[in-house]
PDB file of C-alpha atoms in Angstrom:
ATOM      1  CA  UNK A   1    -107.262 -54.374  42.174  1.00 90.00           C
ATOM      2  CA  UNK A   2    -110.507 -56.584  43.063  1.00 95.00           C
ATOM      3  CA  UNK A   3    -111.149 -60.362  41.850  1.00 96.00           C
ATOM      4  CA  UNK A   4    -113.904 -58.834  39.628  1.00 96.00           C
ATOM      5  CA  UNK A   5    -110.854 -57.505  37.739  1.00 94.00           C
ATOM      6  CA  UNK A   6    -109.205 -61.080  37.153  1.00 94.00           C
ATOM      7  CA  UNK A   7    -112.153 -63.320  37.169  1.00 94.00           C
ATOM      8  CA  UNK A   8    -112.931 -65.531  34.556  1.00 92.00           C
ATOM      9  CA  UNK A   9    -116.668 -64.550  33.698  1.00 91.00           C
ATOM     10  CA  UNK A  10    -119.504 -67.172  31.640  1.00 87.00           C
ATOM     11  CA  UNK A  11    -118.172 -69.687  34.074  1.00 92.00           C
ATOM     12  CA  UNK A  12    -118.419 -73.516  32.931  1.00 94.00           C
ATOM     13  CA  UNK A  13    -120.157 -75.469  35.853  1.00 95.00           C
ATOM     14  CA  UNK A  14    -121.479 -78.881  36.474  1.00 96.00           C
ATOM     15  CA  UNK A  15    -124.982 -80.393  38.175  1.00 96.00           C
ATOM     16  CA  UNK A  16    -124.942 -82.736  41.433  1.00 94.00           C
ATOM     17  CA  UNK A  17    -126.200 -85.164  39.035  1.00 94.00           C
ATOM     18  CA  UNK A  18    -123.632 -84.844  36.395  1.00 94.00           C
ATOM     19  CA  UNK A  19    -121.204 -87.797  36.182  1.00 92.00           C
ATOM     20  CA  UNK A  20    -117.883 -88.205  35.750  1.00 92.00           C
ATOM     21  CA  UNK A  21    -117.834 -89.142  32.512  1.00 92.00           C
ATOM     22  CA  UNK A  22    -119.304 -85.284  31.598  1.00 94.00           C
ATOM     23  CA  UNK A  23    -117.222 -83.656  34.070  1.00 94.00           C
ATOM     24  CA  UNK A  24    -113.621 -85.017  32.314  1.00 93.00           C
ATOM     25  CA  UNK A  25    -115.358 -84.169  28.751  1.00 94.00           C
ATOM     26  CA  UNK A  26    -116.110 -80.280  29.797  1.00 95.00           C
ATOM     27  CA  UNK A  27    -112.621 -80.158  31.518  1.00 94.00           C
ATOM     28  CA  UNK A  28    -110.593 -81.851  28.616  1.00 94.00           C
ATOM     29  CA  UNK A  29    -113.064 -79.697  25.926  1.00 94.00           C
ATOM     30  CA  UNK A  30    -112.561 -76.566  27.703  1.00 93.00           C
ATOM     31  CA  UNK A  31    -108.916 -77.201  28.709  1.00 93.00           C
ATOM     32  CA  UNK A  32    -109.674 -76.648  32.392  1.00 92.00           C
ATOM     33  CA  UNK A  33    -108.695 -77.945  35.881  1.00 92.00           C
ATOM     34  CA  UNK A  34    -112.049 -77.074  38.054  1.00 93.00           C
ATOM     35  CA  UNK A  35    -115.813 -76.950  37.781  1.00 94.00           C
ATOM     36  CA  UNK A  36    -118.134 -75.525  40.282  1.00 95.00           C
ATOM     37  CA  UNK A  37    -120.906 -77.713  41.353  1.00 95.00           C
ATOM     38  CA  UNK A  38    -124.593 -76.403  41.144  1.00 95.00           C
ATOM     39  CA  UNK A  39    -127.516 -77.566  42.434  1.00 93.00           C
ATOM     40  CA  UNK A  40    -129.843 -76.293  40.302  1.00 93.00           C
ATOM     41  CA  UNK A  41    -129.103 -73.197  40.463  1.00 92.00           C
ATOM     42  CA  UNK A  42    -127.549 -73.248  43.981  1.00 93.00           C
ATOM     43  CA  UNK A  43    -123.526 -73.270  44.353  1.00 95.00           C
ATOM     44  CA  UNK A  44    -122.983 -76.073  46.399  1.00 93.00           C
ATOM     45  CA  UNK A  45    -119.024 -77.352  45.910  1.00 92.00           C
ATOM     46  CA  UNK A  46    -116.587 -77.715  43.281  1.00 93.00           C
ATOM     47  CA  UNK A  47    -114.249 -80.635  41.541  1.00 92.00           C
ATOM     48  CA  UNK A  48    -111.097 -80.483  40.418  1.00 92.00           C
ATOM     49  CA  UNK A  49    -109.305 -82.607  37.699  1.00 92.00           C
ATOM     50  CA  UNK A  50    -107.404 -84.561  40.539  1.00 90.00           C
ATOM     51  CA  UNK A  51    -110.599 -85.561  42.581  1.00 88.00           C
ATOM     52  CA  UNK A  52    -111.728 -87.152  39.229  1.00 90.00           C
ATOM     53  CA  UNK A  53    -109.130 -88.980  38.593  1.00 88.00           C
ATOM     54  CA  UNK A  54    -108.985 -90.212  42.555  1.00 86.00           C
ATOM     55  CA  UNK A  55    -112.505 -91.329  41.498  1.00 82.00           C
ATOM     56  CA  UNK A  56    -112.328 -92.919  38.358  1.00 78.00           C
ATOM     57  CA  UNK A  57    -111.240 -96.642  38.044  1.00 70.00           C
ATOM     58  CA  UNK A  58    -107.614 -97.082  37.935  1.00 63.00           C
ATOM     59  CA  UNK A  59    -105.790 -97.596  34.469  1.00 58.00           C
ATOM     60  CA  UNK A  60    -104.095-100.865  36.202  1.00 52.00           C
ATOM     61  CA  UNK A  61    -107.853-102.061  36.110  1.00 62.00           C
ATOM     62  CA  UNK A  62    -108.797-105.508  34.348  1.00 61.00           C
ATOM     63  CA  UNK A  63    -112.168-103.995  33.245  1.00 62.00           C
ATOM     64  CA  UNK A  64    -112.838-103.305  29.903  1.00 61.00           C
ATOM     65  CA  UNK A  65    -113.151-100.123  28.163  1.00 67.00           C
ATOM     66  CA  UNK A  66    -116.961-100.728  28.093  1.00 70.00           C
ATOM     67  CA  UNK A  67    -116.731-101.156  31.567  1.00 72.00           C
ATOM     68  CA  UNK A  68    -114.790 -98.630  32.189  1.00 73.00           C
ATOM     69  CA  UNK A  69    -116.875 -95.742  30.187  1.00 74.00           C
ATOM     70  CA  UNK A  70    -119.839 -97.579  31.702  1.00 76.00           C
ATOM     71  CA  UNK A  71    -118.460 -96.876  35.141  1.00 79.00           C
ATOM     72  CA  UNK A  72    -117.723 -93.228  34.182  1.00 79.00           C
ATOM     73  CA  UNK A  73    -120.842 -92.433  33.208  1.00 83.00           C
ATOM     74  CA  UNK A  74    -122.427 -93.836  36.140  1.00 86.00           C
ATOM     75  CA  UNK A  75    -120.567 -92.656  38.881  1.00 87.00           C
ATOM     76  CA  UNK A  76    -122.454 -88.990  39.654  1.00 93.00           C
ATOM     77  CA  UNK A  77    -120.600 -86.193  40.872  1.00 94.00           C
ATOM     78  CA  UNK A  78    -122.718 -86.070  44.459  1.00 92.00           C
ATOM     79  CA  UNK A  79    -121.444 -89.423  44.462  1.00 90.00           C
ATOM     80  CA  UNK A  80    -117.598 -88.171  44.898  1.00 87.00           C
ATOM     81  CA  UNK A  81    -118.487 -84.742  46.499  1.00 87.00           C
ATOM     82  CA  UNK A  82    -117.364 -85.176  50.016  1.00 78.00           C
ATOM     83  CA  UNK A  83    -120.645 -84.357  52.207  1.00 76.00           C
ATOM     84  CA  UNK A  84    -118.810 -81.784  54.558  1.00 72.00           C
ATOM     85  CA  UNK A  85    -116.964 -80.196  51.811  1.00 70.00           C
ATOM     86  CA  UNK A  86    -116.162 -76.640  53.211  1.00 84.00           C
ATOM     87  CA  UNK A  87    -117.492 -74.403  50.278  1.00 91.00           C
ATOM     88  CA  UNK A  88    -114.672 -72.176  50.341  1.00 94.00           C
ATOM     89  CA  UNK A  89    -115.755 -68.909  47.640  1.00 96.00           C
ATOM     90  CA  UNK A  90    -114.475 -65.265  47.102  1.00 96.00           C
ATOM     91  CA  UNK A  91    -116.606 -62.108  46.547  1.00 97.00           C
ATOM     92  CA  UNK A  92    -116.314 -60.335  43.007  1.00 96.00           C
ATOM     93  CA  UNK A  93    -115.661 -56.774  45.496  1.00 97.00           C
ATOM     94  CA  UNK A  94    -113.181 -58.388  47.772  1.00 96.00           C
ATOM     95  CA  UNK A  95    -109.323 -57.729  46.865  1.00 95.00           C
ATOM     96  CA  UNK A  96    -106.960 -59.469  45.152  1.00 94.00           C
ATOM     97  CA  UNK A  97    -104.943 -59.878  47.929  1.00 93.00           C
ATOM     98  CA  UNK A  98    -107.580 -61.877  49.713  1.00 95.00           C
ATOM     99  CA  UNK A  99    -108.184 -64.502  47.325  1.00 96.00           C
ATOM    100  CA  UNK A 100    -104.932 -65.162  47.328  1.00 95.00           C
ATOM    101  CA  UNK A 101    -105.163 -65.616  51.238  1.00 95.00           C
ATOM    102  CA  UNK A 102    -107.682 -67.889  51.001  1.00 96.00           C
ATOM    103  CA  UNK A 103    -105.855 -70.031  48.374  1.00 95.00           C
ATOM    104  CA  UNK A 104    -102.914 -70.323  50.309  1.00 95.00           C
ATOM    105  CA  UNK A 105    -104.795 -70.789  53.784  1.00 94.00           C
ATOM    106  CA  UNK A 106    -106.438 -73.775  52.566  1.00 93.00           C
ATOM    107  CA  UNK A 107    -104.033 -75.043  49.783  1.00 92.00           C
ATOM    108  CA  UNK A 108    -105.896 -74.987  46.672  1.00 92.00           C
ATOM    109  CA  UNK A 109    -105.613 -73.367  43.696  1.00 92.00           C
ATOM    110  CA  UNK A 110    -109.052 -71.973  42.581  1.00 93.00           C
ATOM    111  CA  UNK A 111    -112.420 -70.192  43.982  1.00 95.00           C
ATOM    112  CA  UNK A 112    -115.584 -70.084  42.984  1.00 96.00           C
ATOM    113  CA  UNK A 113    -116.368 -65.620  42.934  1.00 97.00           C
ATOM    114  CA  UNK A 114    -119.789 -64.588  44.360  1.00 96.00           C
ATOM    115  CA  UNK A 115    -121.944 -61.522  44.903  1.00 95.00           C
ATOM    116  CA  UNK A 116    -125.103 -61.010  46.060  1.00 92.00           C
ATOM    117  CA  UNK A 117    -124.840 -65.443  46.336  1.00 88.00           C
ATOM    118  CA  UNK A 118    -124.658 -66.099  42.979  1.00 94.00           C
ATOM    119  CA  UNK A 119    -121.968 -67.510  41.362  1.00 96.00           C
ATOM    120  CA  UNK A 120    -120.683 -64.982  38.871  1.00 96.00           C
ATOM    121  CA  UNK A 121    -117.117 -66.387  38.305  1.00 96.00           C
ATOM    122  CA  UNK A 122    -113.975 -68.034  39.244  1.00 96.00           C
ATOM    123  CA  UNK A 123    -110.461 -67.054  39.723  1.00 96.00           C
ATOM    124  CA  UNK A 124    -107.470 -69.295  40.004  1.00 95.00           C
ATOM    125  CA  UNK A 125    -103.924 -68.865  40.973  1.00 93.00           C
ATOM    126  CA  UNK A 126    -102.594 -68.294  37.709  1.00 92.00           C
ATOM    127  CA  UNK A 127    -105.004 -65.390  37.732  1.00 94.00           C
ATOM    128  CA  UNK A 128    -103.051 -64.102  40.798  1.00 94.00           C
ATOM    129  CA  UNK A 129     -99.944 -64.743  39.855  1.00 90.00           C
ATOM    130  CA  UNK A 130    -100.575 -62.531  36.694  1.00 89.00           C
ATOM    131  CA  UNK A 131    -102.204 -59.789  38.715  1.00 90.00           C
ATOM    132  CA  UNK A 132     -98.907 -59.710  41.168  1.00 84.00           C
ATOM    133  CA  UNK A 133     -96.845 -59.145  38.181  1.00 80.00           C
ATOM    134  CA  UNK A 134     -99.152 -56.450  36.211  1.00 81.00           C
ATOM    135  CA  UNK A 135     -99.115 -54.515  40.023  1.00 78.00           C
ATOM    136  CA  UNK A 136     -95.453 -55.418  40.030  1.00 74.00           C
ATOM    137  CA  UNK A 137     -94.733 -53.589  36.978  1.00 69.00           C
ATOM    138  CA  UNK A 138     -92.044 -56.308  36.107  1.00 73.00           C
ATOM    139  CA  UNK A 139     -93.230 -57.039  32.485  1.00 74.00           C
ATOM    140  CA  UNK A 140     -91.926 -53.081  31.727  1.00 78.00           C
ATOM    141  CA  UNK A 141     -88.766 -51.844  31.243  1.00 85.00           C
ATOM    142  CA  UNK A 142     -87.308 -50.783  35.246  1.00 88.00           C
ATOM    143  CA  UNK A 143     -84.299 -51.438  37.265  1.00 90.00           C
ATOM    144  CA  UNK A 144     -85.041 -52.285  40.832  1.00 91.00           C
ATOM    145  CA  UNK A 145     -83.172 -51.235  43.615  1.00 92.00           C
ATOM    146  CA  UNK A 146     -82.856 -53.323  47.405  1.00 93.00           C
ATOM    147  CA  UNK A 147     -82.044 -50.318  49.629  1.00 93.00           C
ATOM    148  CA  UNK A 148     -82.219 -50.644  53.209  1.00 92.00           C
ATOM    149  CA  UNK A 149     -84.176 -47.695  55.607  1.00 87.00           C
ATOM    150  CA  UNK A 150     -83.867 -46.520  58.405  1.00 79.00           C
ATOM    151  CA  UNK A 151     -87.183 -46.812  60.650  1.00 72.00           C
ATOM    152  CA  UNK A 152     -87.925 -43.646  60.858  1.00 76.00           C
ATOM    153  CA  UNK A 153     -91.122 -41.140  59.104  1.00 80.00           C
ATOM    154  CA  UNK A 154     -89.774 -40.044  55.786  1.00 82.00           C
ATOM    155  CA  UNK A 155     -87.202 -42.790  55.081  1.00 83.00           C
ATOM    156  CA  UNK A 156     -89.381 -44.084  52.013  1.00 85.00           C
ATOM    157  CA  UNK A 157     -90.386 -40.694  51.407  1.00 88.00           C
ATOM    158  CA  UNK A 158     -86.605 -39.055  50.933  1.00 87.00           C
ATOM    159  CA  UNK A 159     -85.763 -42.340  48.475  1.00 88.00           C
ATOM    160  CA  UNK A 160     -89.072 -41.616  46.666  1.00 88.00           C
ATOM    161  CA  UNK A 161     -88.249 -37.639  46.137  1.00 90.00           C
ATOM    162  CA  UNK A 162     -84.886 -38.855  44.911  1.00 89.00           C
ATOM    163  CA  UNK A 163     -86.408 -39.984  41.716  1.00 89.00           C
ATOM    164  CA  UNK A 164     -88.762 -37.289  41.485  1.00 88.00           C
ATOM    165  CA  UNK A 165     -85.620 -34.657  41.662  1.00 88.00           C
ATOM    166  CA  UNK A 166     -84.248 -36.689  38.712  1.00 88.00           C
ATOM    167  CA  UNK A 167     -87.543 -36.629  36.769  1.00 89.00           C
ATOM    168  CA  UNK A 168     -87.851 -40.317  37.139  1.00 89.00           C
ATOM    169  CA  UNK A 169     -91.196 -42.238  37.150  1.00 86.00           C
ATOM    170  CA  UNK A 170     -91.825 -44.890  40.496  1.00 87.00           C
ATOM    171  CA  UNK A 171     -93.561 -48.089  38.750  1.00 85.00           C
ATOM    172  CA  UNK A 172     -93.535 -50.153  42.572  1.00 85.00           C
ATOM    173  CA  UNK A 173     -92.732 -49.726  45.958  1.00 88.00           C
ATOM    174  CA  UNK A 174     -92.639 -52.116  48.309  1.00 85.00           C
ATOM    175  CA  UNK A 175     -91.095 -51.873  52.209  1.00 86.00           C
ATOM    176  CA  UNK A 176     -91.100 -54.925  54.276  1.00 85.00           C
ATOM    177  CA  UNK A 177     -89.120 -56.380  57.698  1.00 86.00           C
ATOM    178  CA  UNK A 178     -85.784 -58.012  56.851  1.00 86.00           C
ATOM    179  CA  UNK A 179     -86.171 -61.082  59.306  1.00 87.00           C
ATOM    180  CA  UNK A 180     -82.921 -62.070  58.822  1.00 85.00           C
ATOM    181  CA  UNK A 181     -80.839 -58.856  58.775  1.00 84.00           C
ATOM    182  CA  UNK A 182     -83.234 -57.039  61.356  1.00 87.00           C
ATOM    183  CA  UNK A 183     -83.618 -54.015  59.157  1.00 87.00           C
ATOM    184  CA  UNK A 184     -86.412 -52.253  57.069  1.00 89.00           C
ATOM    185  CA  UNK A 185     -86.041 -53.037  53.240  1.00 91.00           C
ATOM    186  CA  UNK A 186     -87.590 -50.927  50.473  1.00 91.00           C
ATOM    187  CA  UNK A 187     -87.954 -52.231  46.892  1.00 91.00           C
ATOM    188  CA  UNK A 188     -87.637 -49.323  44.557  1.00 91.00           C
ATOM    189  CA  UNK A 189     -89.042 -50.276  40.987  1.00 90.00           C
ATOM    190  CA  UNK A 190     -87.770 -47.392  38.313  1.00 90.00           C
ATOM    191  CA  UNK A 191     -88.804 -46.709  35.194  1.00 88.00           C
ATOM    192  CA  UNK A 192     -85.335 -46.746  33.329  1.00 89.00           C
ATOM    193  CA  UNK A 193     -82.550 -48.685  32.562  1.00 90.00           C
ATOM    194  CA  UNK A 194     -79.788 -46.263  33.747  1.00 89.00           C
ATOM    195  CA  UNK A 195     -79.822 -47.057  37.429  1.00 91.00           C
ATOM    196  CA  UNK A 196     -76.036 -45.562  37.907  1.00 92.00           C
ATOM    197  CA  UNK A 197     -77.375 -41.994  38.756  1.00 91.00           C
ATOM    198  CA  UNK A 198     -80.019 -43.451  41.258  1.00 92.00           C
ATOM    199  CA  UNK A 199     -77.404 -44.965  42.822  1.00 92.00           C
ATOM    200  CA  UNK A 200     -74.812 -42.290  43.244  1.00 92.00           C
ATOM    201  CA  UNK A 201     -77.359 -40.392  44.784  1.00 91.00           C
ATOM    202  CA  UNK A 202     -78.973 -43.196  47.333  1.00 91.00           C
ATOM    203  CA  UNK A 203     -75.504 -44.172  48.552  1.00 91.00           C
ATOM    204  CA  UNK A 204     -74.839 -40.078  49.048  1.00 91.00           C
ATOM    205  CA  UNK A 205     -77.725 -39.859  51.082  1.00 88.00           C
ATOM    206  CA  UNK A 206     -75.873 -42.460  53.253  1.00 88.00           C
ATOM    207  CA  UNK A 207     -78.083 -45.671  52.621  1.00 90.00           C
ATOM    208  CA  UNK A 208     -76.935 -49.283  51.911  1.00 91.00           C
ATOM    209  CA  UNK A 209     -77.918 -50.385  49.263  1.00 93.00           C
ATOM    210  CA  UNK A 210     -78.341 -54.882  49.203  1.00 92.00           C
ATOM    211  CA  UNK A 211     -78.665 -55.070  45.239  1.00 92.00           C
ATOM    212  CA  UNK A 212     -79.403 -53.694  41.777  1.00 92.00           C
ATOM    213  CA  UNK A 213     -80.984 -55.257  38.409  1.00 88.00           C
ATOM    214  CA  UNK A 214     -81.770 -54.137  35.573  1.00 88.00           C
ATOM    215  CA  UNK A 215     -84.586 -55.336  33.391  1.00 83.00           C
ATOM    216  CA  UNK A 216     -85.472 -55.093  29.774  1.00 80.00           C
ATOM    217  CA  UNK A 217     -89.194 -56.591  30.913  1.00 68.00           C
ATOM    218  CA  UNK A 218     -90.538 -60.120  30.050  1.00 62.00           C
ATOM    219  CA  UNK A 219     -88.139 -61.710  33.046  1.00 52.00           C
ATOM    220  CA  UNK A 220     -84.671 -60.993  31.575  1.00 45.00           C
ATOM    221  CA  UNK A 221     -82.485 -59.351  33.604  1.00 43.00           C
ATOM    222  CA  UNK A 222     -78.897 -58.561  34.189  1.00 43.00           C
ATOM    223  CA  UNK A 223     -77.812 -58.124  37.871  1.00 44.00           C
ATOM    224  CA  UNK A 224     -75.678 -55.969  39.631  1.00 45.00           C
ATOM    225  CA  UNK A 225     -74.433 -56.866  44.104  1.00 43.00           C
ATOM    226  CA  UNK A 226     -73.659 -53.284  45.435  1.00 38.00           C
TER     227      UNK A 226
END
């Protein structure tokens, strides 16, 4: 899955020499968080709801609301834009995955989306987080089973025939290092609710299994330790 996939297109932005004043307007009318900042037509930074309200007089102020408004729609946004802002951006072609690096490198929670250096979107964390869960397969019907491999060629393969003996579709699978148990993990989601068989067979096969749930979809579960 690539950003292009979960970008927000028609993206709202802001000019260098837009104030404050417009820049909580566009956020509050379009009920979001971020705007890019262009220069002209060059991307140049971006503003989030939190550096504007770092910037705008504080609501313990003795200033009037004239003041205040006056103040708002003075202050420009180059005026708050720090001057070595690291322009941190995302190609449309680059991966999901590496957004999500980026965000969580550098602690924020949007980027502007390029190609060819234009600005041809944004995609924010909430974006990710419902990508993760569509590639997840959670919001279906599944059980999941915890088993733990062996680190050997054809561990995940044997598990994976396993289902397809039973006639069973594989939504997920994910394998990853145990840290604290020292062993190879493999997340098994299935595309049914009647996990008992799967498990029989798994625990004939002479694997441990760590745990078992079973999910309807939309996050409710019931859980079963094995």
């Amino acid at each position: 899955m690539k950003v292009k996939d979960r970008m927000s297109g028609n993206v709202v932005t802001i000019q260098l020499d837009g104030s404050l004043a417009e820049a909580f307007r566009i956020m509050k009318e379009r009920k979001i968080r971020r705007l890019p900042v262009m220069d002209q037509t060059k991307l140049v930074g971006i503003v989030t709801l939190s550096d504007l309200n770092r910037a705008a007089p504080s609501s313990a102020t003795s200033l009037s609301v004239h003041e205040l408004n006056y103040l708002l729609a003075k202050t420009k946004i180059k005026d708050i834009l720090p001057k070595k802002q690291k322009l941190l951006t995302v190609s449309s072609e680059s991966f999901i995955e590496m957004a999500a690096r980026i965000m969580r490198q550098n602690t924020v929670g949007g980027l502007p989306v390029v190609y060819g250096g234009e600005l041809v979107g944004i995609i924010t964390e909430t974006d990710i987080f419902d990508a993760f869960i569509d590639i997840l397969g959670v919001n279906k019907p599944h059980c999941r089973i915890d088993v733990y491999i062996v680190d050997r060629p054809g561990a995940l393969a044997d598990l994976i025939g396993i289902l397809s003996n039973k006639g069973l579709s594989l939504l997920n699978t994910v394998a990853y290092y145990d840290k604290n148990k020292d062993r190879y993990k493999a997340i098994l989601r299935v595309e049914t609710l009647d996990y008992e068989p799967i498990v029989e067979e798994i625990n004939n096969r002479g694997y441990e299994i760590d745990s078992v749930i079973a999910s309807p979809g939309n996050y409710n579960h019931i859980s079963k330790d094995t």
